Every structure is written in structure tokens, then in C-alpha cells.
Short mmCIF file of N, CA, C and O in Angstrom, two decimals:
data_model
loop_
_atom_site.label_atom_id
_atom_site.label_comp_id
_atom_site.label_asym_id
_atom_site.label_seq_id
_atom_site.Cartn_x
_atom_site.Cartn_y
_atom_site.Cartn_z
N UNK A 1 40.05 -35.70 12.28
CA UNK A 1 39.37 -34.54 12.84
C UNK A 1 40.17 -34.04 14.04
O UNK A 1 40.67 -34.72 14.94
N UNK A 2 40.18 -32.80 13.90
CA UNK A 2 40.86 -32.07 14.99
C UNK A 2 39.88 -31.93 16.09
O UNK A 2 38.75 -32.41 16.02
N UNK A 3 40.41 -31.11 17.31
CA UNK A 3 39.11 -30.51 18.02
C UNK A 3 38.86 -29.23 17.50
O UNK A 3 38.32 -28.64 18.44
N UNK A 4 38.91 -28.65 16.78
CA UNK A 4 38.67 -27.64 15.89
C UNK A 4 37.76 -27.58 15.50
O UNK A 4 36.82 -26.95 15.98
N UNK A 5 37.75 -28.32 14.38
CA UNK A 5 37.84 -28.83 12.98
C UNK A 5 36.85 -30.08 12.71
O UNK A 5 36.64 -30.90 13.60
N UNK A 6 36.20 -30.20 11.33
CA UNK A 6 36.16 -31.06 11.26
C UNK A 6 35.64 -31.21 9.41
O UNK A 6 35.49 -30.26 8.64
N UNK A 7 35.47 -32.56 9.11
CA UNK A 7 35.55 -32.76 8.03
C UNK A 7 34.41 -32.30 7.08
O UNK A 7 33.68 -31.52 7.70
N UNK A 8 33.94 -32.51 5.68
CA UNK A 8 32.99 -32.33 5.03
C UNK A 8 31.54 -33.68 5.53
O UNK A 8 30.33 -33.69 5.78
N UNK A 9 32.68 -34.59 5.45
CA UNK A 9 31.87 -35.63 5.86
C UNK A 9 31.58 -35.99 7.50
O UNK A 9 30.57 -36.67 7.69
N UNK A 10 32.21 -35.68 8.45
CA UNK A 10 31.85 -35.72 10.21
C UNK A 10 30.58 -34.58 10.12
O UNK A 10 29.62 -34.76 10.87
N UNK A 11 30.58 -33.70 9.43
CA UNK A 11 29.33 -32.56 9.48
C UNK A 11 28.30 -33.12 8.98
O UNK A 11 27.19 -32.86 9.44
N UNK A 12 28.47 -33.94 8.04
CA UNK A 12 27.46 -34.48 7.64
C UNK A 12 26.81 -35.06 8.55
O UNK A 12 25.78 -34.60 9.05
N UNK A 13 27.59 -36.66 9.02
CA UNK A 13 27.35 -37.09 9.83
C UNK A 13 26.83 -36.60 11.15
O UNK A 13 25.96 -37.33 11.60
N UNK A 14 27.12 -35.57 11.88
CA UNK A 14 26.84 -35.12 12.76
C UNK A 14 25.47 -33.97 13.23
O UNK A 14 25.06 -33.76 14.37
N UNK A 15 24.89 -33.23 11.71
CA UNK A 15 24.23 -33.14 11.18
C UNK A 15 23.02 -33.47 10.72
O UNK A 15 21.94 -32.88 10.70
N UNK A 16 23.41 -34.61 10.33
CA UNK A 16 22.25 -35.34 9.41
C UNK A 16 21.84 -34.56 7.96
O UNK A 16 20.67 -34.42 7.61
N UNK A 17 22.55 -34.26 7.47
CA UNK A 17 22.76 -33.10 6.18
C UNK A 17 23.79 -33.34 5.47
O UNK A 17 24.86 -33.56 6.04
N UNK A 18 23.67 -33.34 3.68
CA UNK A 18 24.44 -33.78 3.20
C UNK A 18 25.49 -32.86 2.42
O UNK A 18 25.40 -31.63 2.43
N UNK A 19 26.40 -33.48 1.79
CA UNK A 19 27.51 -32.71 1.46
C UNK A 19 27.01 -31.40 0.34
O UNK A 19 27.46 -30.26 0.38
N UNK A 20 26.15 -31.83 -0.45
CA UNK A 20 25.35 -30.47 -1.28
C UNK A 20 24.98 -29.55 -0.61
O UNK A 20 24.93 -28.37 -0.96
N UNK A 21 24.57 -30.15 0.73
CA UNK A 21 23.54 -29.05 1.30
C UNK A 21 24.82 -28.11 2.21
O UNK A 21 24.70 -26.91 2.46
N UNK A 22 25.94 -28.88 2.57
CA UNK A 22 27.19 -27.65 3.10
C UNK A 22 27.65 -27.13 1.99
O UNK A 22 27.68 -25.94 2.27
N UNK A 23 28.10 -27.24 0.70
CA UNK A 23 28.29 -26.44 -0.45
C UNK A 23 27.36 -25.59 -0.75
O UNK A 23 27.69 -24.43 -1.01
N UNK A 24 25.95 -26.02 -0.79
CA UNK A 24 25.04 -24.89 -0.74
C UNK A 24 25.11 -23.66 -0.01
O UNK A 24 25.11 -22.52 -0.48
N UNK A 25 25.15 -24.03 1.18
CA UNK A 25 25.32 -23.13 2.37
C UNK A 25 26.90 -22.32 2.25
O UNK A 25 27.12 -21.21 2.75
N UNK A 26 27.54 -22.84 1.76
CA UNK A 26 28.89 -21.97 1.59
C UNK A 26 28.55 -21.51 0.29
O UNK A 26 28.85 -20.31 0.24
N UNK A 27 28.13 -21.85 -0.65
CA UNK A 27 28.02 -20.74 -1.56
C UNK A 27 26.79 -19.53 -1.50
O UNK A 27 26.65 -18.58 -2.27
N UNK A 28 26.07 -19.86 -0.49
CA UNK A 28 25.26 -18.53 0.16
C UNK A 28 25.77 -17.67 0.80
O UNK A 28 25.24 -16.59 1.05
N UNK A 29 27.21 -18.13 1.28
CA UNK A 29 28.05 -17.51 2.16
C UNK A 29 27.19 -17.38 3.43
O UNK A 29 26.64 -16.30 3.62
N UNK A 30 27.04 -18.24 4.19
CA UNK A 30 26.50 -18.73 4.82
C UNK A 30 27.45 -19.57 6.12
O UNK A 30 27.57 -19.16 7.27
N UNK A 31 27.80 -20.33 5.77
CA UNK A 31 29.13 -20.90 6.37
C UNK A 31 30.71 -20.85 5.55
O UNK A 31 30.92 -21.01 4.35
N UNK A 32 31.53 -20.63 6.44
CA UNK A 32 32.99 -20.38 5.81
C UNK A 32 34.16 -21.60 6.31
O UNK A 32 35.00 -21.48 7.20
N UNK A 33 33.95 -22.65 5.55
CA UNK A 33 34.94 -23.47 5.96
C UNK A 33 36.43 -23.56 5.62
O UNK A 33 36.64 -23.88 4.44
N UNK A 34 37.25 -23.40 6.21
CA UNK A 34 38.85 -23.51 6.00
C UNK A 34 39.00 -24.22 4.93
O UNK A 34 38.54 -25.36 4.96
N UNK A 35 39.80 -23.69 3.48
CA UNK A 35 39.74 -24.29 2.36
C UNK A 35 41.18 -24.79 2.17
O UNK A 35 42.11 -23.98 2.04
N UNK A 36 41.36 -26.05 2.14
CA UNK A 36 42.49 -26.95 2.32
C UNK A 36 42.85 -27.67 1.20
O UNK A 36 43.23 -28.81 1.47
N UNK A 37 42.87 -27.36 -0.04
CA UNK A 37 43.13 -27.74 -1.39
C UNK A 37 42.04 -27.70 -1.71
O UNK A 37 41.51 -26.59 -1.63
N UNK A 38 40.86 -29.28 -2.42
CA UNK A 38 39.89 -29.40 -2.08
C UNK A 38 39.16 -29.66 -1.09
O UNK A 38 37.93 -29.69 -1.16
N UNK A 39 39.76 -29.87 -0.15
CA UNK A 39 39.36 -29.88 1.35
C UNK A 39 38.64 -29.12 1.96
O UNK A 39 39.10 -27.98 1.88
N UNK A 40 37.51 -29.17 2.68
CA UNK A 40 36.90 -28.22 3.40
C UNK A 40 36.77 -28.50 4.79
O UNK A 40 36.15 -29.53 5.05
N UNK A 41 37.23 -27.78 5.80
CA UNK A 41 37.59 -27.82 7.36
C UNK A 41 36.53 -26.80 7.97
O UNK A 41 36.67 -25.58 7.96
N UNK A 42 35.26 -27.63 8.59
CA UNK A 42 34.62 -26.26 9.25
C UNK A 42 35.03 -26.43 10.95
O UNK A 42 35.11 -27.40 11.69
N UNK A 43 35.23 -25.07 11.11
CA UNK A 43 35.21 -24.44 12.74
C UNK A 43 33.85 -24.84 13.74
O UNK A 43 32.80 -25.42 13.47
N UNK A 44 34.23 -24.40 14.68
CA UNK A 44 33.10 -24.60 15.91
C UNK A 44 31.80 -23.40 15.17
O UNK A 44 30.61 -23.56 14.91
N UNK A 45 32.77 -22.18 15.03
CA UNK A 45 31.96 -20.98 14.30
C UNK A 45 30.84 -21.38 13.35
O UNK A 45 29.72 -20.87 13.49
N UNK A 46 31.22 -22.77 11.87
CA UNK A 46 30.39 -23.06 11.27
C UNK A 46 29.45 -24.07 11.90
O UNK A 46 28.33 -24.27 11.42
N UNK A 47 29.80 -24.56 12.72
CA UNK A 47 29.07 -26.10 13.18
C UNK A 47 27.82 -25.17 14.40
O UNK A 47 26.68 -25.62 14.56
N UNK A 48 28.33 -23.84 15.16
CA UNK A 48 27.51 -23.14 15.15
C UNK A 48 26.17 -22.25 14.38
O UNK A 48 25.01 -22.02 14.72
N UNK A 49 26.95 -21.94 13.30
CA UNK A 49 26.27 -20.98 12.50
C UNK A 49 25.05 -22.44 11.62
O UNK A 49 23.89 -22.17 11.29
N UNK A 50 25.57 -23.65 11.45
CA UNK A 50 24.68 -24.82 10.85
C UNK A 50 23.51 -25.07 12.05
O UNK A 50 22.29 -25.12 11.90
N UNK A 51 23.97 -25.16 12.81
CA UNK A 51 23.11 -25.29 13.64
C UNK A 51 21.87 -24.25 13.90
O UNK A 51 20.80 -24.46 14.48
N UNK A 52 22.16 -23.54 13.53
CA UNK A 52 21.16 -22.55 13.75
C UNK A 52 20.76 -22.12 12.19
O UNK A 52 19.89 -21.27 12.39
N UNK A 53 20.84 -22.18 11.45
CA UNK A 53 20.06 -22.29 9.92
C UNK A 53 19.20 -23.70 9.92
O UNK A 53 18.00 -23.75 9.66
N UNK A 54 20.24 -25.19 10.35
CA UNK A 54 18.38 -25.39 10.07
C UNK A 54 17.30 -25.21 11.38
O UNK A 54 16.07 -25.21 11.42
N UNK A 55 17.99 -25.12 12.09
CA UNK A 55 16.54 -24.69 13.54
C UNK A 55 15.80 -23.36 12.76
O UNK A 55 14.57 -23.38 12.64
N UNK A 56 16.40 -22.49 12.35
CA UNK A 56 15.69 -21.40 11.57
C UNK A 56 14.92 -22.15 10.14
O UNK A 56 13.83 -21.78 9.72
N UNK A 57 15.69 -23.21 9.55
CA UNK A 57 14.74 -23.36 8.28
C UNK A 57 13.43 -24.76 8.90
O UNK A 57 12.36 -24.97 8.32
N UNK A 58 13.92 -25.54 10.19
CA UNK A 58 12.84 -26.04 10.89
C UNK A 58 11.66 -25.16 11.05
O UNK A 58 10.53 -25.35 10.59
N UNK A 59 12.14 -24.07 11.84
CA UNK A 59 10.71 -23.29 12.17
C UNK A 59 10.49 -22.40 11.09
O UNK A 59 10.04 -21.32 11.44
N UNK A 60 10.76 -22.61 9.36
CA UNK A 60 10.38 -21.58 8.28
C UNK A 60 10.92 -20.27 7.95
O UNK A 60 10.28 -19.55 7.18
N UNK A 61 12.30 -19.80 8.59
CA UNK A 61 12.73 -18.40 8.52
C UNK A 61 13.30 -19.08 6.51
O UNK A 61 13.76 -20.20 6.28
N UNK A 62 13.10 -18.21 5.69
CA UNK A 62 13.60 -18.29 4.66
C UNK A 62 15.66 -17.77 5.07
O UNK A 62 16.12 -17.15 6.03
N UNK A 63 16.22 -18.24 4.13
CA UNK A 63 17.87 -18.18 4.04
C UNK A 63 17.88 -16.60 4.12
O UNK A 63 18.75 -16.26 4.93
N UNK A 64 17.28 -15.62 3.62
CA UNK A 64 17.91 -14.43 3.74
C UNK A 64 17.71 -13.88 4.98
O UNK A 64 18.54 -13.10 5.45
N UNK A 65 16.48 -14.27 5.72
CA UNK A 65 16.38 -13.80 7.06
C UNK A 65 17.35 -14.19 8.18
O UNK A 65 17.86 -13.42 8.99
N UNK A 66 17.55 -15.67 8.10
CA UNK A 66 18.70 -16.36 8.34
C UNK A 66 20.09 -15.28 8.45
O UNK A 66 20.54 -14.58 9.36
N UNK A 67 20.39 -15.49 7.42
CA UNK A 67 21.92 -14.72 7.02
C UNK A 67 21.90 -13.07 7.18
O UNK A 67 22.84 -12.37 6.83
N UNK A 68 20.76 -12.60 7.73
CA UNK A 68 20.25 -11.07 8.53
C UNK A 68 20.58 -11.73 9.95
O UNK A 68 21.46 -11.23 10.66
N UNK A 69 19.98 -12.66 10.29
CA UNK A 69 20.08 -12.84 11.41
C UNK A 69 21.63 -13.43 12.07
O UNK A 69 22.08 -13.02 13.14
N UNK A 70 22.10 -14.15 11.46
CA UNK A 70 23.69 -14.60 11.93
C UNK A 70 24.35 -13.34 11.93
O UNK A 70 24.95 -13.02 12.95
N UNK A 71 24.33 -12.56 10.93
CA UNK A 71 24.99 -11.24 10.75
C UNK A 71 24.51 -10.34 11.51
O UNK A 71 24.59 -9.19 11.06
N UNK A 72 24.14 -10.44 12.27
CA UNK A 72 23.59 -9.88 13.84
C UNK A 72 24.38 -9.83 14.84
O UNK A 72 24.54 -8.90 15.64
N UNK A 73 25.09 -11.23 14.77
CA UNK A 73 26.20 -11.39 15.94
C UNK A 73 27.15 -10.25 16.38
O UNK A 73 27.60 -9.94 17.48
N UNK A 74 27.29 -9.74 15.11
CA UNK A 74 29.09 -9.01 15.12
C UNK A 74 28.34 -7.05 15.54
O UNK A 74 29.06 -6.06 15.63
N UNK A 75 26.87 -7.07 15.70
CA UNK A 75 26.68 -5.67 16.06
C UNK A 75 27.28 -5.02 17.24
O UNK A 75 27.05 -3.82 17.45
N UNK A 76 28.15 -5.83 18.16
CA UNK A 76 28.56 -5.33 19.15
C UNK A 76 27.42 -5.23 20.30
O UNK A 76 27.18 -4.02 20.34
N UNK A 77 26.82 -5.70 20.99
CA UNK A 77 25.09 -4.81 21.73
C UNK A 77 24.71 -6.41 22.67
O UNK A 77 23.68 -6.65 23.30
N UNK A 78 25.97 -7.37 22.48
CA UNK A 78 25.60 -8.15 23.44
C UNK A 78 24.61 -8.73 22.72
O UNK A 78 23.56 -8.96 23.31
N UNK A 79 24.73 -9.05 21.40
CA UNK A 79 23.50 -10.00 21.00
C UNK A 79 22.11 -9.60 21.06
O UNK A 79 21.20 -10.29 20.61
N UNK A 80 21.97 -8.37 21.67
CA UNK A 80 20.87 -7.67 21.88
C UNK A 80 20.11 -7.41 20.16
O UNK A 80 19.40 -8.36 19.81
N UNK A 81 20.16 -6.86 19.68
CA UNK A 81 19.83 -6.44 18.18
C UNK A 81 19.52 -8.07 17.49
O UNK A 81 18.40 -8.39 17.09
N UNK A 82 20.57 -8.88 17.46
CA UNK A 82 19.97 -10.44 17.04
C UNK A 82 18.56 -10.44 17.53
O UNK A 82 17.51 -10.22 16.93
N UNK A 83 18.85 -10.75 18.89
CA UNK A 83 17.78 -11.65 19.80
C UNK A 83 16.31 -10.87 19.70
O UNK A 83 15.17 -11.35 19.76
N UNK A 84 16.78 -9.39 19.50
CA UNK A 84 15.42 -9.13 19.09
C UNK A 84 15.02 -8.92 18.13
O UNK A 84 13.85 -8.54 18.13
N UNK A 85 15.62 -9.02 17.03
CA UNK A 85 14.92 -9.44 15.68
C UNK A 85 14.73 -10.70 15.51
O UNK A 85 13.87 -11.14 14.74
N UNK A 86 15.55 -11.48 16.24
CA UNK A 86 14.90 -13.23 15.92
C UNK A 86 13.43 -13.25 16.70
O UNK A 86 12.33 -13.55 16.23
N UNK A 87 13.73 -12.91 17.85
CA UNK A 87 11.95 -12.57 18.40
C UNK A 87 10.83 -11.91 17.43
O UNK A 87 9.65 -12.21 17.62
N UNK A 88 11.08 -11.29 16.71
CA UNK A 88 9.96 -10.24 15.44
C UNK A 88 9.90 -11.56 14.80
O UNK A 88 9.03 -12.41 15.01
N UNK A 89 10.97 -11.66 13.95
CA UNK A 89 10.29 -12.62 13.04
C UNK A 89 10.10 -14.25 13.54
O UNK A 89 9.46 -14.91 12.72
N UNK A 90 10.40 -14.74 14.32
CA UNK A 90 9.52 -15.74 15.29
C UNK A 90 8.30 -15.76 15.51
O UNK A 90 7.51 -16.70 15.39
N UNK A 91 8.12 -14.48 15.91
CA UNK A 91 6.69 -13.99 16.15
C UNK A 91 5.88 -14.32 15.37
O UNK A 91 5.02 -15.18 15.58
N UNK A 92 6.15 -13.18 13.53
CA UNK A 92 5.48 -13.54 12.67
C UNK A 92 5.71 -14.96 12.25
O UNK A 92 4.90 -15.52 11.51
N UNK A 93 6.85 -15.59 12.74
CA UNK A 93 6.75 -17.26 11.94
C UNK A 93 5.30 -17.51 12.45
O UNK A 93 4.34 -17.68 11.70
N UNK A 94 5.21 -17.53 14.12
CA UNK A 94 4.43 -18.53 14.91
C UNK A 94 2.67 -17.91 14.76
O UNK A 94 1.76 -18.64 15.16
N UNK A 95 2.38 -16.58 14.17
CA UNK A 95 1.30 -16.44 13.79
C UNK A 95 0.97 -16.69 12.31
O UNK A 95 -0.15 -16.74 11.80
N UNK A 96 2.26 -16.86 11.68
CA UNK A 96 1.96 -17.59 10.28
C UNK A 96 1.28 -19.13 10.42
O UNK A 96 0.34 -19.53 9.75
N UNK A 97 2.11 -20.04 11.63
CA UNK A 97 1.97 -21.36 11.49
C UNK A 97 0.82 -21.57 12.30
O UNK A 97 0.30 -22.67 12.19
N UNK A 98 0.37 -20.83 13.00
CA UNK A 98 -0.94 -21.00 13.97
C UNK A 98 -2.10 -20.85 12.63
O UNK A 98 -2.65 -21.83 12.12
N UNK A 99 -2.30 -19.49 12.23
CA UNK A 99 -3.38 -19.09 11.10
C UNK A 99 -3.55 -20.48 9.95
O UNK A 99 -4.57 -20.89 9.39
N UNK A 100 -1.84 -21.11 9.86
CA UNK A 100 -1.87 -22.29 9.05
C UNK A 100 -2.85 -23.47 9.09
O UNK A 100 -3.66 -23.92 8.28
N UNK A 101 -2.38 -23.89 10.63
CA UNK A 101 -2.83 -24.89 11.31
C UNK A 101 -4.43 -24.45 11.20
O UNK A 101 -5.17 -25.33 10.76
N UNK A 102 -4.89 -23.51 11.46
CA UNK A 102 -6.68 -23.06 11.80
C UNK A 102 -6.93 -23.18 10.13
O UNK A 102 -8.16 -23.28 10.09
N UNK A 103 -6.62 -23.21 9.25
CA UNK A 103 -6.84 -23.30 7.58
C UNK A 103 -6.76 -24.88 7.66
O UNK A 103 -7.65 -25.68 7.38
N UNK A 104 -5.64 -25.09 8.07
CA UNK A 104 -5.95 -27.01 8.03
C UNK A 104 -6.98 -27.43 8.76
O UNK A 104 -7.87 -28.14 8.28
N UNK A 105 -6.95 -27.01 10.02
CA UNK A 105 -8.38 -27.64 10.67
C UNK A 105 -9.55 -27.34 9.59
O UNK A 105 -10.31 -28.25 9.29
N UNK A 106 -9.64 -26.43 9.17
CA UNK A 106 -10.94 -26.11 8.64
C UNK A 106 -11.33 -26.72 7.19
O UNK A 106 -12.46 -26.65 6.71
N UNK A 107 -10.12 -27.39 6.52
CA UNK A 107 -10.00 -28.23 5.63
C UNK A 107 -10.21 -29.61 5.92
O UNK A 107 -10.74 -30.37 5.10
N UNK A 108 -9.81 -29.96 7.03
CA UNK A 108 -9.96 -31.36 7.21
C UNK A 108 -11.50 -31.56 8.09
O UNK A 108 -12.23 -32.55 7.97
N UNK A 109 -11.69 -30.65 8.75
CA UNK A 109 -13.26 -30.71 9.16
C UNK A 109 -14.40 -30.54 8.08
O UNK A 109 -15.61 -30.71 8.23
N UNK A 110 -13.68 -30.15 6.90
CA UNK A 110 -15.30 -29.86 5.72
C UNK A 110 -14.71 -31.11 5.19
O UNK A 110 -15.56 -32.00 5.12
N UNK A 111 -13.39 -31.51 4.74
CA UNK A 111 -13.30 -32.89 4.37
C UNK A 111 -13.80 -33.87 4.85
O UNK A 111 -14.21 -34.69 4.01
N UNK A 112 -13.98 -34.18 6.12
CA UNK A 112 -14.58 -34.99 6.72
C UNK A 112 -16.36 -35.15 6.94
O UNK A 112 -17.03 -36.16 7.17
N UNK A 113 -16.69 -34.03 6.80
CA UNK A 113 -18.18 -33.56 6.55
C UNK A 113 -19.08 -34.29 5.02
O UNK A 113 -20.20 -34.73 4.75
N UNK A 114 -17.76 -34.07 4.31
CA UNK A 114 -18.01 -34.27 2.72
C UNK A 114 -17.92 -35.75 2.50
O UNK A 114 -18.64 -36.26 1.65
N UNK A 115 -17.01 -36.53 3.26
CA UNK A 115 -16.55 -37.95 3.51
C UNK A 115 -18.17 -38.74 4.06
O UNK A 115 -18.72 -39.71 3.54
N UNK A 116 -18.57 -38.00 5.15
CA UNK A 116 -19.96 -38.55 5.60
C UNK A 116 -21.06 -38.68 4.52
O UNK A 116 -21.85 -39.60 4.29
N UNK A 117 -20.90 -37.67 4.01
CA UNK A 117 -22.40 -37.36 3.05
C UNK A 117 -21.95 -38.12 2.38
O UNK A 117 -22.71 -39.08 2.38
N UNK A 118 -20.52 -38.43 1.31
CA UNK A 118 -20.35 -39.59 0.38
C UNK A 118 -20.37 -40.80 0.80
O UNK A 118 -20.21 -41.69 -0.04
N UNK A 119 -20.61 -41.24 2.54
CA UNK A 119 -20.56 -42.70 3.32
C UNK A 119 -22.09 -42.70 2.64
O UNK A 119 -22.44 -43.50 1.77
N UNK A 120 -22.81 -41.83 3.13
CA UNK A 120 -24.47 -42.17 3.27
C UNK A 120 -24.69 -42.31 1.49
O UNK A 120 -25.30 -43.36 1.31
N UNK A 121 -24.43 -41.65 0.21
CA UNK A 121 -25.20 -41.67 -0.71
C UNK A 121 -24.74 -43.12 -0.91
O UNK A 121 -25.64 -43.96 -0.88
N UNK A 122 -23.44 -43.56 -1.11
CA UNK A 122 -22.84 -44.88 -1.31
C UNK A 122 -23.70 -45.83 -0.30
O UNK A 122 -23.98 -46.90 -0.84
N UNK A 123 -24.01 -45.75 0.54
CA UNK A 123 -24.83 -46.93 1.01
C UNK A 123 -26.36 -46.43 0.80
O UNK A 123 -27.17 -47.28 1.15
N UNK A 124 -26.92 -45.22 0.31
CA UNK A 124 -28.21 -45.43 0.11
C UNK A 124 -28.42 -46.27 -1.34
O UNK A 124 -29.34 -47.04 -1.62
N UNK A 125 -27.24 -45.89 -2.19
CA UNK A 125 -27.30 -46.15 -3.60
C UNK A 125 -27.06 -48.02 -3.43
O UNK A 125 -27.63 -48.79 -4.20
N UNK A 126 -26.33 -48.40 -2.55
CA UNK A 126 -26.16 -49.75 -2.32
C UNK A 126 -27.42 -50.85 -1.78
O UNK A 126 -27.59 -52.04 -2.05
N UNK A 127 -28.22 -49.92 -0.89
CA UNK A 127 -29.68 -50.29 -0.36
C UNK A 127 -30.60 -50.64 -1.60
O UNK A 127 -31.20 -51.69 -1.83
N UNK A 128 -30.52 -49.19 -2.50
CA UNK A 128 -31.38 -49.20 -3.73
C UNK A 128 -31.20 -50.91 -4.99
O UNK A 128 -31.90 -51.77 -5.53
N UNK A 129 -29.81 -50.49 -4.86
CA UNK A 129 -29.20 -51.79 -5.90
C UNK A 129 -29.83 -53.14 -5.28
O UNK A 129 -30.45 -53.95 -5.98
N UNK A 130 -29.61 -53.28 -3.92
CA UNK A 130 -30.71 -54.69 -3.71
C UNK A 130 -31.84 -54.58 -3.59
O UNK A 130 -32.54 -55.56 -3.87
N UNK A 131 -32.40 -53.44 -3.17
CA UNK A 131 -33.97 -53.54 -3.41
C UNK A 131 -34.53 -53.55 -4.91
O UNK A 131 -35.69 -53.44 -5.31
N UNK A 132 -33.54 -53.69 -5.48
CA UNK A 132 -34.05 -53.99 -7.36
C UNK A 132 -33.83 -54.95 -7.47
O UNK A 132 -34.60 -55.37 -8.33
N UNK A 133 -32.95 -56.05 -7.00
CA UNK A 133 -32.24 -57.07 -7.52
C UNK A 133 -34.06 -58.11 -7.01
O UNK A 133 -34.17 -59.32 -7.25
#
């Protein structure tokens, strides 16, 4: 490994992501690694641009919003035009995952409701069974 540069496998490693998942990403055109026979050499540029796809697929941006959004960089505007479209759809991520979370609460609170009433028939039905015996 150069200071450049580095391998298919140091990305991995460094990463925590495996070699499919950088072929994936280069055939989304997504990342562009220096093609060295079969060799693939990514830049600071890709180890950048990885870094920020999965923080984007951490917080749920699907790949095309992603690759709208890297392709943001080169508008000239000081990053301005990125940063505020990553803010829009952030936005909508974080009122997607909030509305989420209030659907789970409300699932696991009637689950748990439903859990009680099946504690009580199971031990009334268990009361009954010895008061016959």
C-alpha cells in the first residue's frame, strides 16, 4: 500500500466491507478505483466517497440518492448545493425513522397488552384444570 492508494483487500479491512460489496459499488459507478491489470487501487477520493455511502446507507438514503448526492461535489458553490440537499433528504430520512419508531412503539405496546390477557386466560384455564382434578 502506498499513501495513496490502497488495496481491494486494506479497504476491506479498513472498512469492514467486503470485496463484493467494492465491486458492487464500482459497478454502480459509485467508486472509481485505479485499474491495474486485475488489480484494483482505490484513492483517498474513493475511501472518501465509501465512507460516506455507507453513513448514507446507515441512516437509509437509498444508492441513487447517494450517487445525486456525491455528484454534488463537483457543482462548484462550495459544497453549498450538496449540503443542502443532504439536509432535505436527512430531514425526510429522520421523519421517516421517527413516524417508524412511533409504529413500533405502538406495536409493541398492543403486543404487550395482548401478552397480559394471554398471561391471565393461561392461568385462569390452569386454576380451572385443578379445581377439576
Amino acid at each position: 500500500m502506498t499513501e495513496k492508494t490502497m488495496t481491494i483487500r486494506e479497504m476491506c479491512d479498513a472498512f469492514d466491507v467486503t470485496p463484493r460489496t467494492l465491486r458492487f459499488y464500482e459497478a454502480k459507478e459509485l467508486l472509481f478505483p485505479i485499474r491495474e491489470g486485475q488489480r484494483r487501487l482505490f484513492t483517498r477520493r474513493d475511501r472518501a466517497r465509501l465512507k460516506l455511502i455507507l453513513r448514507g446507507k446507515r441512516f437509509g438514503f437509498n444508492l441513487e440518492e447517494i450517487r445525486q448526492l456525491l455528484d454534488l461535489y463537483h457543482v462548484g458553490d462550495q459544497q453549498q448545493t450538496q449540503l443542502t440537499r443532504t439536509y432535505e433528504i436527512a430531514q425526510q430520512r429522520l421523519d421517516d425513522l421517527i413516524r417508524q419508531r412511533e409504529e413500533l412503539n405502538a406495536a409493541i405496546a398492543d403486543l404487550q397488552e395482548q401478552m397480559k390477557w394471554g398471561e391471565k386466560i393461561i392461568a385462569s384455564m390452569k386454576t380451572q384444570k385443578r379445581a377439576a382434578e
